[in-house]
XYZ file of C-alpha atoms in Angstrom:
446
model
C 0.000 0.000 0.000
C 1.580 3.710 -0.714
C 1.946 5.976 1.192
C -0.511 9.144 1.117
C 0.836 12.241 -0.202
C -0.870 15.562 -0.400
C -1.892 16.524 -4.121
C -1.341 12.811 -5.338
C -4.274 10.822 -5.766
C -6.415 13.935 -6.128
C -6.197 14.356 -10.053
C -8.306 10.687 -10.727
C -5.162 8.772 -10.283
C -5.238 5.439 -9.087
C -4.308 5.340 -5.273
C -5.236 2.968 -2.529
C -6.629 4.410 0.754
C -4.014 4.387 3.574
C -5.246 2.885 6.910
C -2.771 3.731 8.726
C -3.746 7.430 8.232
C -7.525 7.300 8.522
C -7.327 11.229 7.840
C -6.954 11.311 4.388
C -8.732 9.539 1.488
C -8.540 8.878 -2.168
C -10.936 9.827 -4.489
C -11.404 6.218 -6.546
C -10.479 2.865 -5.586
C -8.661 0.738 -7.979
C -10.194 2.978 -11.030
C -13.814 1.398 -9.967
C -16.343 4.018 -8.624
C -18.926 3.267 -5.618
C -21.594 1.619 -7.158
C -23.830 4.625 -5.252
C -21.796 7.437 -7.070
C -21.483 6.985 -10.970
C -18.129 8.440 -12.510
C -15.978 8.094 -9.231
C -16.737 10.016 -5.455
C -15.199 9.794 -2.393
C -14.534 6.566 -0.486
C -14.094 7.104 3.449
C -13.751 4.139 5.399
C -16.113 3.209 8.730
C -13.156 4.163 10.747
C -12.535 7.459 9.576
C -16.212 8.312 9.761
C -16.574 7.726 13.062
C -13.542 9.806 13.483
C -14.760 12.325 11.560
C -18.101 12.362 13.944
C -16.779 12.365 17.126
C -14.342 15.133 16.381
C -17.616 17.285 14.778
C -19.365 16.982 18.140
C -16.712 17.741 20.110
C -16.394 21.061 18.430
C -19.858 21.449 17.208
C -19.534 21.285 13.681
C -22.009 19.987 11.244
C -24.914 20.484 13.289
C -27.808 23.060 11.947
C -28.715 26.317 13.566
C -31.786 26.585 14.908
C -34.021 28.223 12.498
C -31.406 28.446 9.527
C -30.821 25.922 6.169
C -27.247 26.692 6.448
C -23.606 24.435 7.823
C -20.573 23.415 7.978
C -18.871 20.977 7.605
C -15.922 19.111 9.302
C -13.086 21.454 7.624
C -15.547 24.380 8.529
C -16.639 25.135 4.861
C -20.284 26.675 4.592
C -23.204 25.050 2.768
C -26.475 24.706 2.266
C -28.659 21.365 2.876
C -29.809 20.008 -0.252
C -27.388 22.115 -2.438
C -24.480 21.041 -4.528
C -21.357 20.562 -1.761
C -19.243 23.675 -2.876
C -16.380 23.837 -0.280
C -12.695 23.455 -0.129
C -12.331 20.780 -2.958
C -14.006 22.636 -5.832
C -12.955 20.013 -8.099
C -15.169 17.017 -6.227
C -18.208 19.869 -6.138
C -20.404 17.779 -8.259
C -19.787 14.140 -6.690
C -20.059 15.445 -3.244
C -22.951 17.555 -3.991
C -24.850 14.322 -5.152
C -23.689 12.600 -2.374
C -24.906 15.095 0.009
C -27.704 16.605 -1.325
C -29.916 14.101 -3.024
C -27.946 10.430 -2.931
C -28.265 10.344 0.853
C -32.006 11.933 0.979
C -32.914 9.228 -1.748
C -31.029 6.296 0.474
C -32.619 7.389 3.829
C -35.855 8.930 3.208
C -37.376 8.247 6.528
C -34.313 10.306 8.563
C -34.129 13.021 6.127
C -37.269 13.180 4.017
C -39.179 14.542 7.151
C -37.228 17.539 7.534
C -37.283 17.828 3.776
C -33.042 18.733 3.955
C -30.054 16.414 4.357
C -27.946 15.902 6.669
C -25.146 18.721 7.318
C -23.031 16.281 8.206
C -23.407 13.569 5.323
C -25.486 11.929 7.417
C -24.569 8.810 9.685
C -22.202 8.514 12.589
C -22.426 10.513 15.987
C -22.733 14.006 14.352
C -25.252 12.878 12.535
C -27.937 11.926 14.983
C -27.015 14.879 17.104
C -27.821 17.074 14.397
C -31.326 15.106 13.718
C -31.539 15.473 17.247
C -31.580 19.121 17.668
C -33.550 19.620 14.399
C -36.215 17.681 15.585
C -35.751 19.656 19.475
C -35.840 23.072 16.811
C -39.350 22.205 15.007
C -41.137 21.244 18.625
C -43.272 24.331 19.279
C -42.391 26.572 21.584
C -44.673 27.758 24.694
C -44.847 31.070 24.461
C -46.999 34.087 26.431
C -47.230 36.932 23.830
C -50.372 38.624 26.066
C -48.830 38.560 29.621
C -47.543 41.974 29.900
C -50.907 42.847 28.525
C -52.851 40.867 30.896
C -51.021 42.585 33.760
C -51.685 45.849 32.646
C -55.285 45.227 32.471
C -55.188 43.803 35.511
C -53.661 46.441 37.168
C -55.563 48.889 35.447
C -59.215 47.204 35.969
C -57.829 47.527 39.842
C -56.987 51.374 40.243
C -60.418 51.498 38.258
C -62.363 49.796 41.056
C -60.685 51.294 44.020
C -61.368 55.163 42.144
C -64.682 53.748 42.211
C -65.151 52.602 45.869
C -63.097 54.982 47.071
C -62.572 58.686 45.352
C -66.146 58.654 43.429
C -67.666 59.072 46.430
C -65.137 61.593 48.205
C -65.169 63.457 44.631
C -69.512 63.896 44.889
C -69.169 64.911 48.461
C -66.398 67.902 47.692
C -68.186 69.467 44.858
C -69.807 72.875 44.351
C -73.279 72.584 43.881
C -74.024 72.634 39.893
C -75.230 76.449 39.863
C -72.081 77.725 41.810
C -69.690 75.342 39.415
C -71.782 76.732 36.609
C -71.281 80.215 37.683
C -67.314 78.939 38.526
C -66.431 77.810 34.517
C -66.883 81.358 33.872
C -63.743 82.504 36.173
C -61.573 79.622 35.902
C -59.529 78.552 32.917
C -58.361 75.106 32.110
C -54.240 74.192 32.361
C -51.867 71.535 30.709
C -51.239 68.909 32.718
C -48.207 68.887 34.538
C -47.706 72.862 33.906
C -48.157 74.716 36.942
C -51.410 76.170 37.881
C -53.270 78.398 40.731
C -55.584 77.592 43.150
C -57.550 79.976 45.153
C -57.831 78.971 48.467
C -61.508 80.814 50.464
C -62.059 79.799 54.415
C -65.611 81.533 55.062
C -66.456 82.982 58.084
C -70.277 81.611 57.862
C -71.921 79.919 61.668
C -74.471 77.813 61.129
C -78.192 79.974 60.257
C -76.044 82.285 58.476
C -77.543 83.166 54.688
C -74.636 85.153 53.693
C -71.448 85.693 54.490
C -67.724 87.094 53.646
C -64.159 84.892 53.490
C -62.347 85.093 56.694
C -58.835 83.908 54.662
C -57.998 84.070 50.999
C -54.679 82.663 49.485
C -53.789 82.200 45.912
C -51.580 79.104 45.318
C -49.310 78.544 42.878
C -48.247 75.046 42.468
C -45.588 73.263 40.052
C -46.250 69.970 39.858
C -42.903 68.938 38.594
C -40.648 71.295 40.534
C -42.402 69.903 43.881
C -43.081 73.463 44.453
C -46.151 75.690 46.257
C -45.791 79.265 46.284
C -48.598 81.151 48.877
C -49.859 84.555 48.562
C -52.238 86.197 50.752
C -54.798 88.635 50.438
C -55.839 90.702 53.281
C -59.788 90.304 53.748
C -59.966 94.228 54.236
C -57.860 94.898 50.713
C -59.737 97.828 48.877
C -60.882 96.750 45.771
C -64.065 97.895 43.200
C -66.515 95.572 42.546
C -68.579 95.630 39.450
C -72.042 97.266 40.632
C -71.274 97.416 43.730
C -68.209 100.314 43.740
C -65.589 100.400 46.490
C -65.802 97.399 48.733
C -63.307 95.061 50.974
C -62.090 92.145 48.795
C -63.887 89.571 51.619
C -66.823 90.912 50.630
C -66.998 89.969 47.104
C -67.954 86.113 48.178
C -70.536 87.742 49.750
C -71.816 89.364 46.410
C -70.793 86.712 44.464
C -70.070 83.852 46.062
C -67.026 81.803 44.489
C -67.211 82.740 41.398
C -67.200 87.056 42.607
C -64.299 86.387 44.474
C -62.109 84.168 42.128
C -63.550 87.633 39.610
C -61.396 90.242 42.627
C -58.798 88.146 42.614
C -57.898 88.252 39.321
C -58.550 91.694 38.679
C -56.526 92.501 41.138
C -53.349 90.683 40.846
C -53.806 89.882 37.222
C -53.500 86.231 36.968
C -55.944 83.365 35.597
C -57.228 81.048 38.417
C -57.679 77.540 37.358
C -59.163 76.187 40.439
C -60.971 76.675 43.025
C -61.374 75.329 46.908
C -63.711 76.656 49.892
C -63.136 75.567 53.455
C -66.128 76.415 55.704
C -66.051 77.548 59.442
C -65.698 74.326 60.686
C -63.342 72.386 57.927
C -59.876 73.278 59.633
C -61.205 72.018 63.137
C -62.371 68.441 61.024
C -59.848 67.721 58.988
C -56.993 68.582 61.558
C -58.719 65.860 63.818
C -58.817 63.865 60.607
C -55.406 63.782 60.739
C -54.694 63.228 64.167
C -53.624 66.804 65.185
C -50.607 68.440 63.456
C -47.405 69.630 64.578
C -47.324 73.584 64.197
C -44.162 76.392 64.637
C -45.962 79.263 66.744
C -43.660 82.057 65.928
C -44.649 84.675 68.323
C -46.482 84.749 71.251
C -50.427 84.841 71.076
C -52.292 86.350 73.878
C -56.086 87.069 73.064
C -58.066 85.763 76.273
C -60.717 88.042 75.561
C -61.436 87.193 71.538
C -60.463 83.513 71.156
C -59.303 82.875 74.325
C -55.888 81.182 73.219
C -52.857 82.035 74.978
C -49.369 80.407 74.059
C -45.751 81.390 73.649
C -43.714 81.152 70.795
C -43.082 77.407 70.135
C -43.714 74.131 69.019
C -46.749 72.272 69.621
C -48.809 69.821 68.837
C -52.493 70.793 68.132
C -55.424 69.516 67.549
C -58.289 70.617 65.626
C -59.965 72.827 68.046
C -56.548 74.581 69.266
C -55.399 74.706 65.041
C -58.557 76.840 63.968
C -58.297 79.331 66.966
C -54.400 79.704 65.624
C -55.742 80.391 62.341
C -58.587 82.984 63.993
C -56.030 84.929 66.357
C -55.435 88.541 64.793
C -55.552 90.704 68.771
C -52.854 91.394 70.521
C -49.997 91.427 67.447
C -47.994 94.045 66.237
C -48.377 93.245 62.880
C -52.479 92.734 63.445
C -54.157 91.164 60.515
C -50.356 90.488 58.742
C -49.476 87.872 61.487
C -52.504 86.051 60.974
C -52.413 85.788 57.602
C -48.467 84.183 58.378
C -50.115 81.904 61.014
C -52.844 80.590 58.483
C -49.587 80.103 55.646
C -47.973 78.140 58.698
C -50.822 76.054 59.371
C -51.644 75.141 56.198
C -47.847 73.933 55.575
C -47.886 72.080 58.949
C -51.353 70.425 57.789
C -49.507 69.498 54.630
C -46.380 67.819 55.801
C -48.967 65.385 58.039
C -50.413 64.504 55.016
C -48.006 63.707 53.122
C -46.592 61.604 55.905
C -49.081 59.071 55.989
C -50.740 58.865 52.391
C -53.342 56.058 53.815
C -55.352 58.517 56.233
C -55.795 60.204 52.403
C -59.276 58.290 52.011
C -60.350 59.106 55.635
C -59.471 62.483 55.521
C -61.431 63.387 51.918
C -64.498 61.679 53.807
C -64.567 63.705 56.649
C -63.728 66.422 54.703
C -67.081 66.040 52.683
C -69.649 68.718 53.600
C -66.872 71.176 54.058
C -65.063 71.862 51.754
C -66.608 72.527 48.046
C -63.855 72.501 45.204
C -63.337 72.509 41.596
C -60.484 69.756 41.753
C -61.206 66.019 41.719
C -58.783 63.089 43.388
C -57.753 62.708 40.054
C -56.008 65.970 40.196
C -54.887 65.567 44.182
C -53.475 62.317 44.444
C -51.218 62.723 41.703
C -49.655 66.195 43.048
C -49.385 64.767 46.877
C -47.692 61.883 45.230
C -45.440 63.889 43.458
C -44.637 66.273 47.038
C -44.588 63.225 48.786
C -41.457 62.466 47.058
C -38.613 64.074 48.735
C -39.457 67.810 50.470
C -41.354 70.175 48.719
C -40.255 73.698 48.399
C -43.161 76.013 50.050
C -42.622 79.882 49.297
C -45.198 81.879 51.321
C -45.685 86.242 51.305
C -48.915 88.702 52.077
C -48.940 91.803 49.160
C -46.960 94.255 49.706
C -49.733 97.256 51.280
C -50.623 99.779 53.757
C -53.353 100.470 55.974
C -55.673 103.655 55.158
C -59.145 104.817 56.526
C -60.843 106.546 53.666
C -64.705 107.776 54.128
C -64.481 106.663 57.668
C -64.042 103.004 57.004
C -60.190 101.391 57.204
C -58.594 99.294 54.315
C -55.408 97.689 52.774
C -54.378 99.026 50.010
C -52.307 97.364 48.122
C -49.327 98.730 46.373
C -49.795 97.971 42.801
C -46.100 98.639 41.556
C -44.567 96.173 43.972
C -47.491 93.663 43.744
C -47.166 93.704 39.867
C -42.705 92.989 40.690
C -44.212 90.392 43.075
C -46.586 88.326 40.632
C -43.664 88.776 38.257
C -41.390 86.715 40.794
C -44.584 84.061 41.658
C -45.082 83.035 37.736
C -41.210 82.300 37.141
C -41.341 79.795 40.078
C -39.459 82.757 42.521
C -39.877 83.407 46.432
C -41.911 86.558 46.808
C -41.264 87.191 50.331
C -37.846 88.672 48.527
C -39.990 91.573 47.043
C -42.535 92.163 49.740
C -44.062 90.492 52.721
C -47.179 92.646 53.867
C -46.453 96.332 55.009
C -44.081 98.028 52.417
């Protein structure tokens, strides 16, 4: 037997296959062809083939890619089942490519014929079967959940659903205006883009119970920025001078009185010349209740109060902890300061921040409080426009910017008024829209 020498052989001469190196091969056999392969092919003996097989599936050759008609084969050459063998020995590319593609899928129909391909291998031996094997592991179906993150969304959506309906529907009916004084409201307020900021006007009335009409004991205009985490308070002196369409010169408390909501949102922004896109009243009693509802608040008395003979509340400067009935004669006290009417209006500013920060501390009493805030308090805002902006401050510390408008005190015709100093509140608003701290401009007497 000769010995095997690269390039001989390979030009359809007549060589014997070498045994002792299972590696190589010739390409006829004592000038006769395999009877399976007219005009000469490849003979490879049972010995290299196995070879051949195991050293394919130790380095994963000749097996089929899941979802592809393309291989390799054991030199690495690319191909395509089915297809004329065109790799590294161009000049066998006809022989092997009947071999491959149809001689083996004609011998072994059953293996091959259901995947409608041969083998990438050339069929039999170890790499073989473990490329049927995956083939057949590739065409299984797979178990797939296209819907699921749709399911949960729905699910989780058909939940905040139901709990707005058990829960805020209710508190949302019992915190509305009545449908004339909303009616009489769309004409004042304007509409905002979400997320932009926007102003609330805040109205405590001063009504007891058998009263018919009556005047607002506090009025604040809010400014809040949803995004920024930011409330900006500005209060309005109940005796500010202001004119009032057929009724002439008049305190600003008393346009609620003319008007109701919709007359005073009307003096407020005449006079400090902004749009007002919502609207809340607090009556006599709503402080007192919803303080309680929270389970007192903890409140920064900055000066000493000491009106025995008005509200009867007498405290030094400190911290305390009140509850509902000591938090609404804070908000009442206006005797015995230097400042007068000025102090209270800080006092209802620090209140109203206090009464904040509680809520915002325990989110859960939310529901509780909106219940037994029903009956007092009347607003244009629903939950779906609360919850969303005491999420948002509940998320690190807000920033709370808090002034009164920059005024004096006059007595004109006998009857004493603020009067408001229309330069410095018009620097002031300035300041308020871009987000600023008024108190830099003004902060009550100027």
């Amino acid at each position: 037997m000769g010995e095997y020498r690269p390039g001989e052989g390979d030009q359809g001469e007549h060589t014997q296959y070498d045994y002792d190196d299972p590696r190589r091969y010739t390409s006829q056999r004592q000038g006769k062809a395999p009877a399976a392969q007219p005009g000469g092919g490849a003979v490879v003996s049972k010995r290299s083939r196995l070879s051949s097989a195991l050293h394919d599936a130790a380095r994963g050759r000749g097996s089929a890619q899941q979802g592809s008609r393309f291989s390799r084969d054991s030199q690495g050459n690319a191909y395509e089942y089915g297809q004329p063998y065109q790799g590294q020995y161009d000049q066998y590319g006809n022989g092997y490519g009947d071999q491959y593609g149809a001689g083996y899928g004609d011998q072994y129909p059953d293996q091959y014929g259901q995947y409608g391909q041969a083998s990438g291998n050339g069929g039999g031996g170890l790499g073989g079967w473990l490329q049927d094997r995956r083939a057949r592991r590739a065409m299984r179906p797979r178990r797939e959940h296209p819907h699921r993150a749709r399911n949960v969304f729905l699910l989780v959506l058909g939940i905040l659903v139901a709990l707005y309906v058990l829960i805020c529907v209710p508190i949302d009916q019992g915190i509305a205006f009545s449908d004339s004084e909303a009616q009489s409201l769309s004409g004042q307020t304007s509409a905002h883009i979400p997320l932009t900021p926007y102003y609330v006007l805040l109205l405590g009335s001063d009504a007891r119970e058998g009263d018919t009409v009556s005047r607002t004991d506090t009025m604040i205009l809010c400014r809040i920025d949803p995004i920024q985490a930011k409330v900006t308070m500005v209060s309005i002196p109940r005796d500010t001078m202001v004119t009032i369409e057929g009724h002439g010169t008049q305190k600003i408390n008393a346009a609620y009185a003319y008007g109701g909501a919709a007359g005073a949102a009307a003096a407020v922004k005449s006079l400090l010349g902004v749009s007002i896109n919502h609207v809340a009243l607090i009556h006599f009693d709503g402080v007192q209740t919803l303080v309680d509802a929270l389970g007192g608040v903890t409140v920064n008395v900055p000066v000493d109060i000491n009106d025995p003979n008005y509200t009867g509340l007498v405290m030094s400067a400190g911290t305390y902890t009140m509850d509902g009935k000591t938090a609404l004669l804070f908000s009442r006290v206006r005797h015995g300061f230097a400042n007068g009417d000025y102090q209270r209006q800080q006092d209802q500013r620090i209140l109203i921040e206090a009464i904040m920060k509680k809520a915002l501390s325990n989110p859960l009493a939310l529901p509780t409080v909106g219940k037994a805030m029903g009956g007092l308090l009347s607003t244009t805002m629903r939950c779906y426009n609360i919850i969303p902006l005491l999420a948002r401050l509940a998320v690190g510390t807000p920033t709370i910017y808090s002034a009164s408008i920059p005024s004096t005190t006059q007595t004109i015709g006998g009857v004493s008024y603020v009067v408001a100093n229309t330069q410095e509140l018009a620097t002031m608003m300035q300041v308020v829209e871009s987000g600023g701290d008024p108190s830099t401009v003004a902060n009550g007497l100027s």
